[in-house]
Short mmCIF file of N, CA and C in Angstrom, two decimals:
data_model
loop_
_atom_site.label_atom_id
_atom_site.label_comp_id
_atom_site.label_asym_id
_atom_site.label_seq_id
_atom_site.Cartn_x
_atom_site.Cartn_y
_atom_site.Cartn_z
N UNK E 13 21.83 -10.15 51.11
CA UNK E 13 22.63 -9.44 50.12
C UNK E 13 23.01 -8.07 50.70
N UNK E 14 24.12 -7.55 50.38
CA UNK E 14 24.58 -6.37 51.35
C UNK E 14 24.49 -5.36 50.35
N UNK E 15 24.05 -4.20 50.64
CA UNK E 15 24.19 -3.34 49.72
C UNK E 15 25.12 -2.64 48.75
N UNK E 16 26.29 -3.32 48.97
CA UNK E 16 27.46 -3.07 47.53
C UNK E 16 26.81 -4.19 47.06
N UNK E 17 26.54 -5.22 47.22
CA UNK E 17 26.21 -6.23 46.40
C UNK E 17 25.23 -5.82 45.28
N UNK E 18 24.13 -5.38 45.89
CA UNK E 18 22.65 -4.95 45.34
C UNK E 18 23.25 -3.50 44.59
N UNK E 19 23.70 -2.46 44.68
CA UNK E 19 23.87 -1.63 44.18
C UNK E 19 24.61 -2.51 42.52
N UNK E 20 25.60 -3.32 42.99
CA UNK E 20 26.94 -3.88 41.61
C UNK E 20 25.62 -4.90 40.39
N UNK E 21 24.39 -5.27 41.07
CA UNK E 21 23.55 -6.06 40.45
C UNK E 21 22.85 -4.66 39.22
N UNK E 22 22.29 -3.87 39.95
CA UNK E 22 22.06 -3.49 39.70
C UNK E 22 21.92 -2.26 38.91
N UNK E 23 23.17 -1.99 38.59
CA UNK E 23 24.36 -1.27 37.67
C UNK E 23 24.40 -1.93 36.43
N UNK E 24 24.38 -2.82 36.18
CA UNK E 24 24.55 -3.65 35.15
C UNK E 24 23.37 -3.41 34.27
N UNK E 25 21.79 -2.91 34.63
CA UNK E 25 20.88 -2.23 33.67
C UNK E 25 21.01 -1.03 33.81
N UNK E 26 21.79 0.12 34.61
CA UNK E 26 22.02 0.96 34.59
C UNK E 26 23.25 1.30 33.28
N UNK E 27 24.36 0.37 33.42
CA UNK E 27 25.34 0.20 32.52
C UNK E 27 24.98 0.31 30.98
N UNK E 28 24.18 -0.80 31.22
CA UNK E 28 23.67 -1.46 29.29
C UNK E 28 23.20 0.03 29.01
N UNK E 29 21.65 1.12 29.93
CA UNK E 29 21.39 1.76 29.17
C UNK E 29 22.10 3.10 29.33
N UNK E 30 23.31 3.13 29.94
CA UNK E 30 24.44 4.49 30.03
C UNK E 30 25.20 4.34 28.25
N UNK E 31 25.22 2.81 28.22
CA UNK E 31 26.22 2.63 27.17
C UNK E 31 25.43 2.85 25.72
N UNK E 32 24.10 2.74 25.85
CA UNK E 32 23.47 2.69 24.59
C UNK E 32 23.02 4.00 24.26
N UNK E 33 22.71 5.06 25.06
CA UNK E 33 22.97 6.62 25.52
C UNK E 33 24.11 6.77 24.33
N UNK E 34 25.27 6.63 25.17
CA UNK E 34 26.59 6.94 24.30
C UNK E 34 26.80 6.70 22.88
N UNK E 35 26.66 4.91 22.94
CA UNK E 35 26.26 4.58 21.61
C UNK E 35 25.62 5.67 20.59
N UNK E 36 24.50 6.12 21.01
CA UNK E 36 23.67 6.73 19.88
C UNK E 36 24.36 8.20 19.99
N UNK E 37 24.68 8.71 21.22
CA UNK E 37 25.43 10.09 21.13
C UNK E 37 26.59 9.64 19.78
N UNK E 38 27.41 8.64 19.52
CA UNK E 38 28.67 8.41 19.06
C UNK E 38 27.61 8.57 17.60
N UNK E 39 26.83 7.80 17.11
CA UNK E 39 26.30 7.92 15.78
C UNK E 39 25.87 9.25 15.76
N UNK E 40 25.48 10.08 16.39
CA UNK E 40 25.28 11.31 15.96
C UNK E 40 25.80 12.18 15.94
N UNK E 41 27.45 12.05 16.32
CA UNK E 41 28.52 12.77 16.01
C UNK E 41 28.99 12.42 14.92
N UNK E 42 28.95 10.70 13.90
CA UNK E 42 29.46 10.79 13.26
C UNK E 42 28.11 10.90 11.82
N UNK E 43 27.54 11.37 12.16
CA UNK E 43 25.90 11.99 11.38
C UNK E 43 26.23 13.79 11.38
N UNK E 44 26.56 13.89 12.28
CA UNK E 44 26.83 15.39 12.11
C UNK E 44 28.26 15.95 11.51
N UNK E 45 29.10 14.90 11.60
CA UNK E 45 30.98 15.04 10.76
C UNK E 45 30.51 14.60 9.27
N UNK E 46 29.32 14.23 9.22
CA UNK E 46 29.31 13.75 7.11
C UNK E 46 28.44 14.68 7.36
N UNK E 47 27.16 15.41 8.03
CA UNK E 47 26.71 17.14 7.46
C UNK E 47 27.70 18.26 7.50
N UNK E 48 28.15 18.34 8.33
CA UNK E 48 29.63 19.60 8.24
C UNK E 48 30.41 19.33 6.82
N UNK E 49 30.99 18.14 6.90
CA UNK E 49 31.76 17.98 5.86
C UNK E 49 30.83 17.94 4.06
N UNK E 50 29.71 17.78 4.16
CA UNK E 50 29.12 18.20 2.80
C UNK E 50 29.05 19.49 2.39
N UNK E 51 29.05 20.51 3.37
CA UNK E 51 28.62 21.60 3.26
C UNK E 51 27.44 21.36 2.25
N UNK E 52 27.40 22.12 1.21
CA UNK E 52 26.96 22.64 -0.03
C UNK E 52 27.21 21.57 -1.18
N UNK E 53 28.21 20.86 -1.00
CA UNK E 53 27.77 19.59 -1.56
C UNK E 53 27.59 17.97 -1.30
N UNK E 54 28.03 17.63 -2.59
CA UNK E 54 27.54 15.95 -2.00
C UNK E 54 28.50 15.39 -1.74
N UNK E 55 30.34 15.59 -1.84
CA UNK E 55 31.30 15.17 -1.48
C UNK E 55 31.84 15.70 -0.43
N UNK E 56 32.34 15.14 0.45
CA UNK E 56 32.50 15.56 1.60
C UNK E 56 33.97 16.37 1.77
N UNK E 57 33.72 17.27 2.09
CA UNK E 57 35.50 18.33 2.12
C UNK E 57 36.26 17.82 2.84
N UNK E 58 37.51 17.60 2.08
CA UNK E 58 38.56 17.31 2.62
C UNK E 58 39.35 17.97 4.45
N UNK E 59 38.93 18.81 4.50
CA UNK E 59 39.26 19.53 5.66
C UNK E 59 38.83 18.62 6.72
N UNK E 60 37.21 18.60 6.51
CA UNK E 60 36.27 17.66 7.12
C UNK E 60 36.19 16.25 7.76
N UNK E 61 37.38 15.68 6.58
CA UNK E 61 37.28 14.11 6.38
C UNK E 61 38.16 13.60 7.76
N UNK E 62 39.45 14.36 8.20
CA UNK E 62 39.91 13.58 9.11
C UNK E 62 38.76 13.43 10.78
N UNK E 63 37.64 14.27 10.78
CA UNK E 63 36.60 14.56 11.56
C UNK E 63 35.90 13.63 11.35
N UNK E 64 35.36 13.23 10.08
CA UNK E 64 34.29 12.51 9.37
C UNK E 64 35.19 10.61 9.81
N UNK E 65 36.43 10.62 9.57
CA UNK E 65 37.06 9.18 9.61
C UNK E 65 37.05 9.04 11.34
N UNK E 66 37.41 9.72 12.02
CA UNK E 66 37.46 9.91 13.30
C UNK E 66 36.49 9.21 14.30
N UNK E 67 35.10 10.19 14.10
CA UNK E 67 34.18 9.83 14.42
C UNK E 67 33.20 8.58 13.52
N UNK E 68 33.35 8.93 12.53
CA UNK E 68 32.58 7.17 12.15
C UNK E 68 33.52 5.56 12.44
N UNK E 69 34.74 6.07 12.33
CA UNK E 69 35.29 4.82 12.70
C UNK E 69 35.20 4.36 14.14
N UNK E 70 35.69 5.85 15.04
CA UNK E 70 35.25 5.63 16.42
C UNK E 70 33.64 5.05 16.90
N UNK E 71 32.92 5.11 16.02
CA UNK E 71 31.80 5.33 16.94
C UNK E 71 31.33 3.38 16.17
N UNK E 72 32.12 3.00 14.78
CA UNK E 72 31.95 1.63 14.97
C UNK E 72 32.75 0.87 15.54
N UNK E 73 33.89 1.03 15.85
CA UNK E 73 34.83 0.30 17.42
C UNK E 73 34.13 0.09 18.25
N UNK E 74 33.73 1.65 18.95
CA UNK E 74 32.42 1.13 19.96
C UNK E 74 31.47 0.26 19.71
N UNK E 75 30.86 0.33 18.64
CA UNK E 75 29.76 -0.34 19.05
C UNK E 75 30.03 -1.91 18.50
N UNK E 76 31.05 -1.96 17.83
CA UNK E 76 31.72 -3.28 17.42
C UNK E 76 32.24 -3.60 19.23
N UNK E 77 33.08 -3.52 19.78
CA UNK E 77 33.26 -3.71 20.91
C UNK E 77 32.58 -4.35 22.14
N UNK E 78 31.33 -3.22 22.03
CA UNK E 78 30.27 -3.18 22.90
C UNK E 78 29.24 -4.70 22.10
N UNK E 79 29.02 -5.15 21.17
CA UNK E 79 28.54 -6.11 21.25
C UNK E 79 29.40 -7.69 21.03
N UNK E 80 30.65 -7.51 20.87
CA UNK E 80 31.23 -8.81 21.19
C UNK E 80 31.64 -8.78 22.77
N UNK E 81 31.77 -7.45 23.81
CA UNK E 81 31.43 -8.20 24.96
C UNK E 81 30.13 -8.51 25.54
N UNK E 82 29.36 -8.50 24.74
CA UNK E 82 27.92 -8.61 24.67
C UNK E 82 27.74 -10.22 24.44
N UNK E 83 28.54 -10.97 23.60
CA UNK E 83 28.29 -11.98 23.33
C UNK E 83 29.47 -13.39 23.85
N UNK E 84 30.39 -12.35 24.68
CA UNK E 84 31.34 -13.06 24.97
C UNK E 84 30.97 -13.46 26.94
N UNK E 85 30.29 -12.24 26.79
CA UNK E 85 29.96 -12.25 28.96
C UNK E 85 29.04 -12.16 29.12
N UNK E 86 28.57 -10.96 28.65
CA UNK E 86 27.08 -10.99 29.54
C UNK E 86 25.48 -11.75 28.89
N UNK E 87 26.16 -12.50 27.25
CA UNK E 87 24.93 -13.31 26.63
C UNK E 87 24.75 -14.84 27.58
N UNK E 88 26.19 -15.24 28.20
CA UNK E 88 25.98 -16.17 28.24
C UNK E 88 25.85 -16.09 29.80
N UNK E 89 26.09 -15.50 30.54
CA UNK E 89 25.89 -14.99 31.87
C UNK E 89 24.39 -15.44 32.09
N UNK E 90 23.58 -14.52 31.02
CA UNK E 90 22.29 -14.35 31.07
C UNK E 90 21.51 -15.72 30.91
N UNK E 91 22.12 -16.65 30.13
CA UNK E 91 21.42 -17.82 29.17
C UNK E 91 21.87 -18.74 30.57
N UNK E 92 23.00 -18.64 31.65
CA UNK E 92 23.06 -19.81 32.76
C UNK E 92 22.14 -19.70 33.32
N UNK E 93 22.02 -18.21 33.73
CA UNK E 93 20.70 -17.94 34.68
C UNK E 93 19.20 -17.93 34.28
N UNK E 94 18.97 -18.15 32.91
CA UNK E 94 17.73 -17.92 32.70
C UNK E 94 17.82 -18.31 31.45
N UNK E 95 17.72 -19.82 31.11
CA UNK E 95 17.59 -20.59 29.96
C UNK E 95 16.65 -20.52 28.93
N UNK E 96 15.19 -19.44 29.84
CA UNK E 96 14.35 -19.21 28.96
C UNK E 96 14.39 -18.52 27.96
N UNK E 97 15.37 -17.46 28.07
CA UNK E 97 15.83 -16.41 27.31
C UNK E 97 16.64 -16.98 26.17
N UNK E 98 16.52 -18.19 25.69
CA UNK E 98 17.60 -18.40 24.80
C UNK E 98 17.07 -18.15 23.40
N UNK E 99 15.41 -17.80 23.62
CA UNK E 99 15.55 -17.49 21.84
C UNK E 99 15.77 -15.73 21.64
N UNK E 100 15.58 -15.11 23.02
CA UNK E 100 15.84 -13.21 22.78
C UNK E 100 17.22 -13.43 22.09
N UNK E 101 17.93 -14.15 23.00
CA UNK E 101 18.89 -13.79 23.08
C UNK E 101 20.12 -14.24 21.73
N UNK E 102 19.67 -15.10 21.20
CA UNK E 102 19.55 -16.10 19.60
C UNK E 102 19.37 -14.71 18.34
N UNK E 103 18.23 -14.00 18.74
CA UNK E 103 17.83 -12.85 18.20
C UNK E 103 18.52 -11.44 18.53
N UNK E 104 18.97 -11.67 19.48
CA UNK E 104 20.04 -10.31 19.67
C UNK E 104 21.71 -10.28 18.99
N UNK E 105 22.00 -11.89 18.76
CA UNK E 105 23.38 -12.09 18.69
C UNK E 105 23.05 -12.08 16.97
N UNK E 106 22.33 -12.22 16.60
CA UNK E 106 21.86 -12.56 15.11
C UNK E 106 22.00 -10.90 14.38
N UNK E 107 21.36 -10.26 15.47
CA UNK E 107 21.35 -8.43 15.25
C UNK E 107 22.81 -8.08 15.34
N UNK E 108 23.71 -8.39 16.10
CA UNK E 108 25.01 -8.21 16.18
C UNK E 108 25.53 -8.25 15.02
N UNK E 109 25.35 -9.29 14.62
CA UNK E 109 25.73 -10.11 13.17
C UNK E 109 25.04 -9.36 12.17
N UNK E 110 24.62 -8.69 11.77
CA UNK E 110 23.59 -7.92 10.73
C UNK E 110 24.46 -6.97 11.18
N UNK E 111 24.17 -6.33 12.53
CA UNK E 111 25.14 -4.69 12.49
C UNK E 111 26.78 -4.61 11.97
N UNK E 112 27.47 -5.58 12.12
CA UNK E 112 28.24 -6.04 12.09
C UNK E 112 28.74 -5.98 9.98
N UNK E 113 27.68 -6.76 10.01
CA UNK E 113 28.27 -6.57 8.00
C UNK E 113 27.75 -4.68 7.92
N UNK E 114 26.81 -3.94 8.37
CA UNK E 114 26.71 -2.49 8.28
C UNK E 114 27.76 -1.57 8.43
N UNK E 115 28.11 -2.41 9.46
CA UNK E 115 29.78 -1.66 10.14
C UNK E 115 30.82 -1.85 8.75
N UNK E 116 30.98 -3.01 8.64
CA UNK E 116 32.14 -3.23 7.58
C UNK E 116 31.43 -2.42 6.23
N UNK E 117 30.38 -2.58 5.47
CA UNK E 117 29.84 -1.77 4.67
C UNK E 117 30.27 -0.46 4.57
N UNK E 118 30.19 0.43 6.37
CA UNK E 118 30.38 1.84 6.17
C UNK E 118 31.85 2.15 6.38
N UNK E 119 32.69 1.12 6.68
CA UNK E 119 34.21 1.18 6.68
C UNK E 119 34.73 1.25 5.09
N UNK E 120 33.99 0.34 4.56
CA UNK E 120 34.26 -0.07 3.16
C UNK E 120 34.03 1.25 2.43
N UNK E 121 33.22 2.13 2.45
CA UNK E 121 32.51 3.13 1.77
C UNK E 121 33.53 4.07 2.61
N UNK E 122 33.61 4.35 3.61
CA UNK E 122 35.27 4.99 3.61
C UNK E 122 36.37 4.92 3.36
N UNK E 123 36.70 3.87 3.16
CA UNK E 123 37.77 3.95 2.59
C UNK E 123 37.67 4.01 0.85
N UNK E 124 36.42 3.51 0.18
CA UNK E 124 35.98 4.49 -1.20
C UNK E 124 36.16 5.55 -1.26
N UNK E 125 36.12 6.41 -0.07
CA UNK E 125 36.30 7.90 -0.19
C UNK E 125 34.60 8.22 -1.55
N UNK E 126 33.41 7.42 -0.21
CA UNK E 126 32.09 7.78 -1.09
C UNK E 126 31.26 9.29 -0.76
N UNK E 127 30.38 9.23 -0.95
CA UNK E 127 30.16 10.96 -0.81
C UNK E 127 28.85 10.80 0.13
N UNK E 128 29.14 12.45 0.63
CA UNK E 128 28.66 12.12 1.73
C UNK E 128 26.55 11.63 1.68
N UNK E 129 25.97 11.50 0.88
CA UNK E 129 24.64 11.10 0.84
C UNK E 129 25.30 9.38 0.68
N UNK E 130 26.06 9.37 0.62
CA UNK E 130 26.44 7.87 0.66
C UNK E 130 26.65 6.93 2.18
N UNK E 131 27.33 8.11 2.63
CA UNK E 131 27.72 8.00 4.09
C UNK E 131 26.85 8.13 5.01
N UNK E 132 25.82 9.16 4.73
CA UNK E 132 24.29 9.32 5.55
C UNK E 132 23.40 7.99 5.78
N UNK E 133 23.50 7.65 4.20
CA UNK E 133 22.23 6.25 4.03
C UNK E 133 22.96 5.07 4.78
N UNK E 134 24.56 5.25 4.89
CA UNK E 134 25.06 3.71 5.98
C UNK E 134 24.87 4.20 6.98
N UNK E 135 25.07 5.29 7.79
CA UNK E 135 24.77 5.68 9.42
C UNK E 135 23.07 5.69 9.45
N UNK E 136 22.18 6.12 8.43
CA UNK E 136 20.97 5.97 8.98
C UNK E 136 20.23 3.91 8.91
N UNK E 137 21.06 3.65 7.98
CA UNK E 137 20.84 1.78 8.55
C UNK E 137 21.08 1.58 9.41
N UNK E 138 22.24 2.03 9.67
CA UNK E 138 22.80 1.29 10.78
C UNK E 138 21.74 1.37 12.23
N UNK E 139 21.65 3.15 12.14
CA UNK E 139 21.26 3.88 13.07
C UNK E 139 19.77 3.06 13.39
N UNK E 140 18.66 2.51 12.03
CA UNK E 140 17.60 2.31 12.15
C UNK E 140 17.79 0.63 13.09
N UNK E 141 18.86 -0.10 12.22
CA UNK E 141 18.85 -1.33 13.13
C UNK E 141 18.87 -1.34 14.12
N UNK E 142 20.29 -0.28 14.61
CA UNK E 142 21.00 -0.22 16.15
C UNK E 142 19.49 0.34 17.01
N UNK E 143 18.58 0.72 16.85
CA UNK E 143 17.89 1.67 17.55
C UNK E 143 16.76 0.74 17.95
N UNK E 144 16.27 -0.78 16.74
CA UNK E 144 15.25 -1.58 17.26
C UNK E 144 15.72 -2.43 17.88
N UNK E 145 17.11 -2.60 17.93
CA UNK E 145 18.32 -3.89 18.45
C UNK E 145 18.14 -3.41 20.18
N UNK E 146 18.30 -2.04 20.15
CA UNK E 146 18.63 -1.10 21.49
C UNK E 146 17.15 -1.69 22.71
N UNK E 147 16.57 -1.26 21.84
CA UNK E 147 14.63 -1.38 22.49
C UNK E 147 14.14 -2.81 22.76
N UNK E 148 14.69 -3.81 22.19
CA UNK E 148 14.28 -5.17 21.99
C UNK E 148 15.78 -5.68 23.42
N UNK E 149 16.13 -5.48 23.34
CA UNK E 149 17.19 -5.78 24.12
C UNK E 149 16.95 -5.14 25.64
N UNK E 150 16.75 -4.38 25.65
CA UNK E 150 16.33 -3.34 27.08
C UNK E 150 14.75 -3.99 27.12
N UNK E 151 13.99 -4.37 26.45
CA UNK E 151 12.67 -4.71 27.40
C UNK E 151 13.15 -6.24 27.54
N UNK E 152 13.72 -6.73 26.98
CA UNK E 152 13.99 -8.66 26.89
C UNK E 152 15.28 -8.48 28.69
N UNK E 153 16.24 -7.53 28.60
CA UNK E 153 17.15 -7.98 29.69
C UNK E 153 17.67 -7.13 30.81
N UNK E 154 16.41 -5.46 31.10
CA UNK E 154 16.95 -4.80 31.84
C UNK E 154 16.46 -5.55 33.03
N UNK E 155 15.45 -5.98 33.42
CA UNK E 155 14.88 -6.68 34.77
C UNK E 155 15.47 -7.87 34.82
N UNK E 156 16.02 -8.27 34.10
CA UNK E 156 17.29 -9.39 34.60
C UNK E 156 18.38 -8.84 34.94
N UNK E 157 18.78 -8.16 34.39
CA UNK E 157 20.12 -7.33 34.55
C UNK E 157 20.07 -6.52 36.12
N UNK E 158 19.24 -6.49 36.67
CA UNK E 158 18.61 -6.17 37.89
C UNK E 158 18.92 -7.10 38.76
N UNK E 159 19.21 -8.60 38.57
CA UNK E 159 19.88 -9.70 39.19
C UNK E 159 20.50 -10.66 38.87
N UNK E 160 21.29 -9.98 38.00
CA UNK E 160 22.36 -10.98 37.26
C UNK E 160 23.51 -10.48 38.27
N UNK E 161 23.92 -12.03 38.76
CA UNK E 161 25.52 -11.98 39.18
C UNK E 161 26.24 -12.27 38.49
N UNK E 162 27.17 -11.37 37.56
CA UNK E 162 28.22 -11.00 37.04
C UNK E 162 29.03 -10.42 37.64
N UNK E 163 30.74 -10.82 37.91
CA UNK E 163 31.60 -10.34 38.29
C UNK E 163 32.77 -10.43 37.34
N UNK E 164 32.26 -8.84 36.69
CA UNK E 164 33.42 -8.63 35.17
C UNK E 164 33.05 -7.06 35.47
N UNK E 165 34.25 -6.50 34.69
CA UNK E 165 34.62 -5.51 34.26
C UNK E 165 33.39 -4.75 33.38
N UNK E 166 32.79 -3.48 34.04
CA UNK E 166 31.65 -3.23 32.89
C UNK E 166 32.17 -2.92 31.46
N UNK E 167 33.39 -2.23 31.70
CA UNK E 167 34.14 -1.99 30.66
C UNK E 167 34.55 -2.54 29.51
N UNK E 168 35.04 -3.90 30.23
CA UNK E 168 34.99 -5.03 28.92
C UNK E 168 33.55 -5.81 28.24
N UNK E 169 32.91 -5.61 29.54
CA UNK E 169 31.46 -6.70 29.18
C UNK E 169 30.70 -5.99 28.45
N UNK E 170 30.35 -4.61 28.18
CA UNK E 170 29.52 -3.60 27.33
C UNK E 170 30.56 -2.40 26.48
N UNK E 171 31.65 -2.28 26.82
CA UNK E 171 32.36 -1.70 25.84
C UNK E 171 32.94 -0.62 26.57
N UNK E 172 33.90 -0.04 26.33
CA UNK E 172 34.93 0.99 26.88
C UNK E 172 34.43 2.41 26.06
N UNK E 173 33.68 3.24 26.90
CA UNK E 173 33.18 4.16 26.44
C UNK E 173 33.15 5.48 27.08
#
């Protein structure tokens, strides 16, 4: 194996945990656009809101993104090479699917125009799922990801971030 080779293998657990970094940077920008925008109260100021829509919508694109190329490349990448993994990985796509109705939940509650202790309690679900989804996933597939031959785009396969 030549060393672009071994370096491109091995990027790929470097990748997953650059992207899940970001990931959580993105929820805590849009955790900190519903505290700015409450100020002093529980509805969120209008000034605020195009900040508050910005970043919470942005930051579920991403992570909407980041796990359907999750389930489109690199789940099944993983499941040719290592069949054993098919119940993590059963359990990760299942978490997708749970984050997934959270996401639409906190879209839904924006476009309610709900207030912001409303908006806190969907980013901190989300935040609590995304965070055991994050940990369960990184001990189940960074040492594979260490020798998985994949030849895709990190961009598309974990999300454009």
């Amino acid at each position: 194996m030549t060393d672009r080779e071994t370096t491109r293998l091995i990027a790929w657990s470097n990748e997953l945990r650059h992207v899940h970094a970001r990931l959580r940077e993105a929820l805590d920008f849009a955790r900190a656009a519903v505290a700015a925008g409450a100020g002093d109260s529980t509805r969120v100021d209008p000034g605020a809101a195009a900040n508050l829509l910005l970043y919470c919508r942005g930051f579920c694109v991403a992570l909407d993104k980041h796990h359907r190329g999750e389930d489109r490349a690199l789940f099944p990448a993983i499941e040719a090479a290592h069949p054993e993994l098919a119940d993590p990985l059963h359990m990760l796509r299942r978490d997708h699917l749970m984050i997934d109705e959270l996401l639409t939940a906190l879209s839904g509650a924006l476009d309610d125009d709900a207030d912001a202790a409303a908006l806190a309690r969907h980013l901190d679900g989300i935040g609590a799922i995304m965070e055991n989804h994050f940990a369960y996933e990184e001990r189940q597939l960074l040492a594979i990801l260490d020798t998985l031959a994949l030849d895709e785009d990190a961009g598309s396969v974990l999300g454009p971030l």
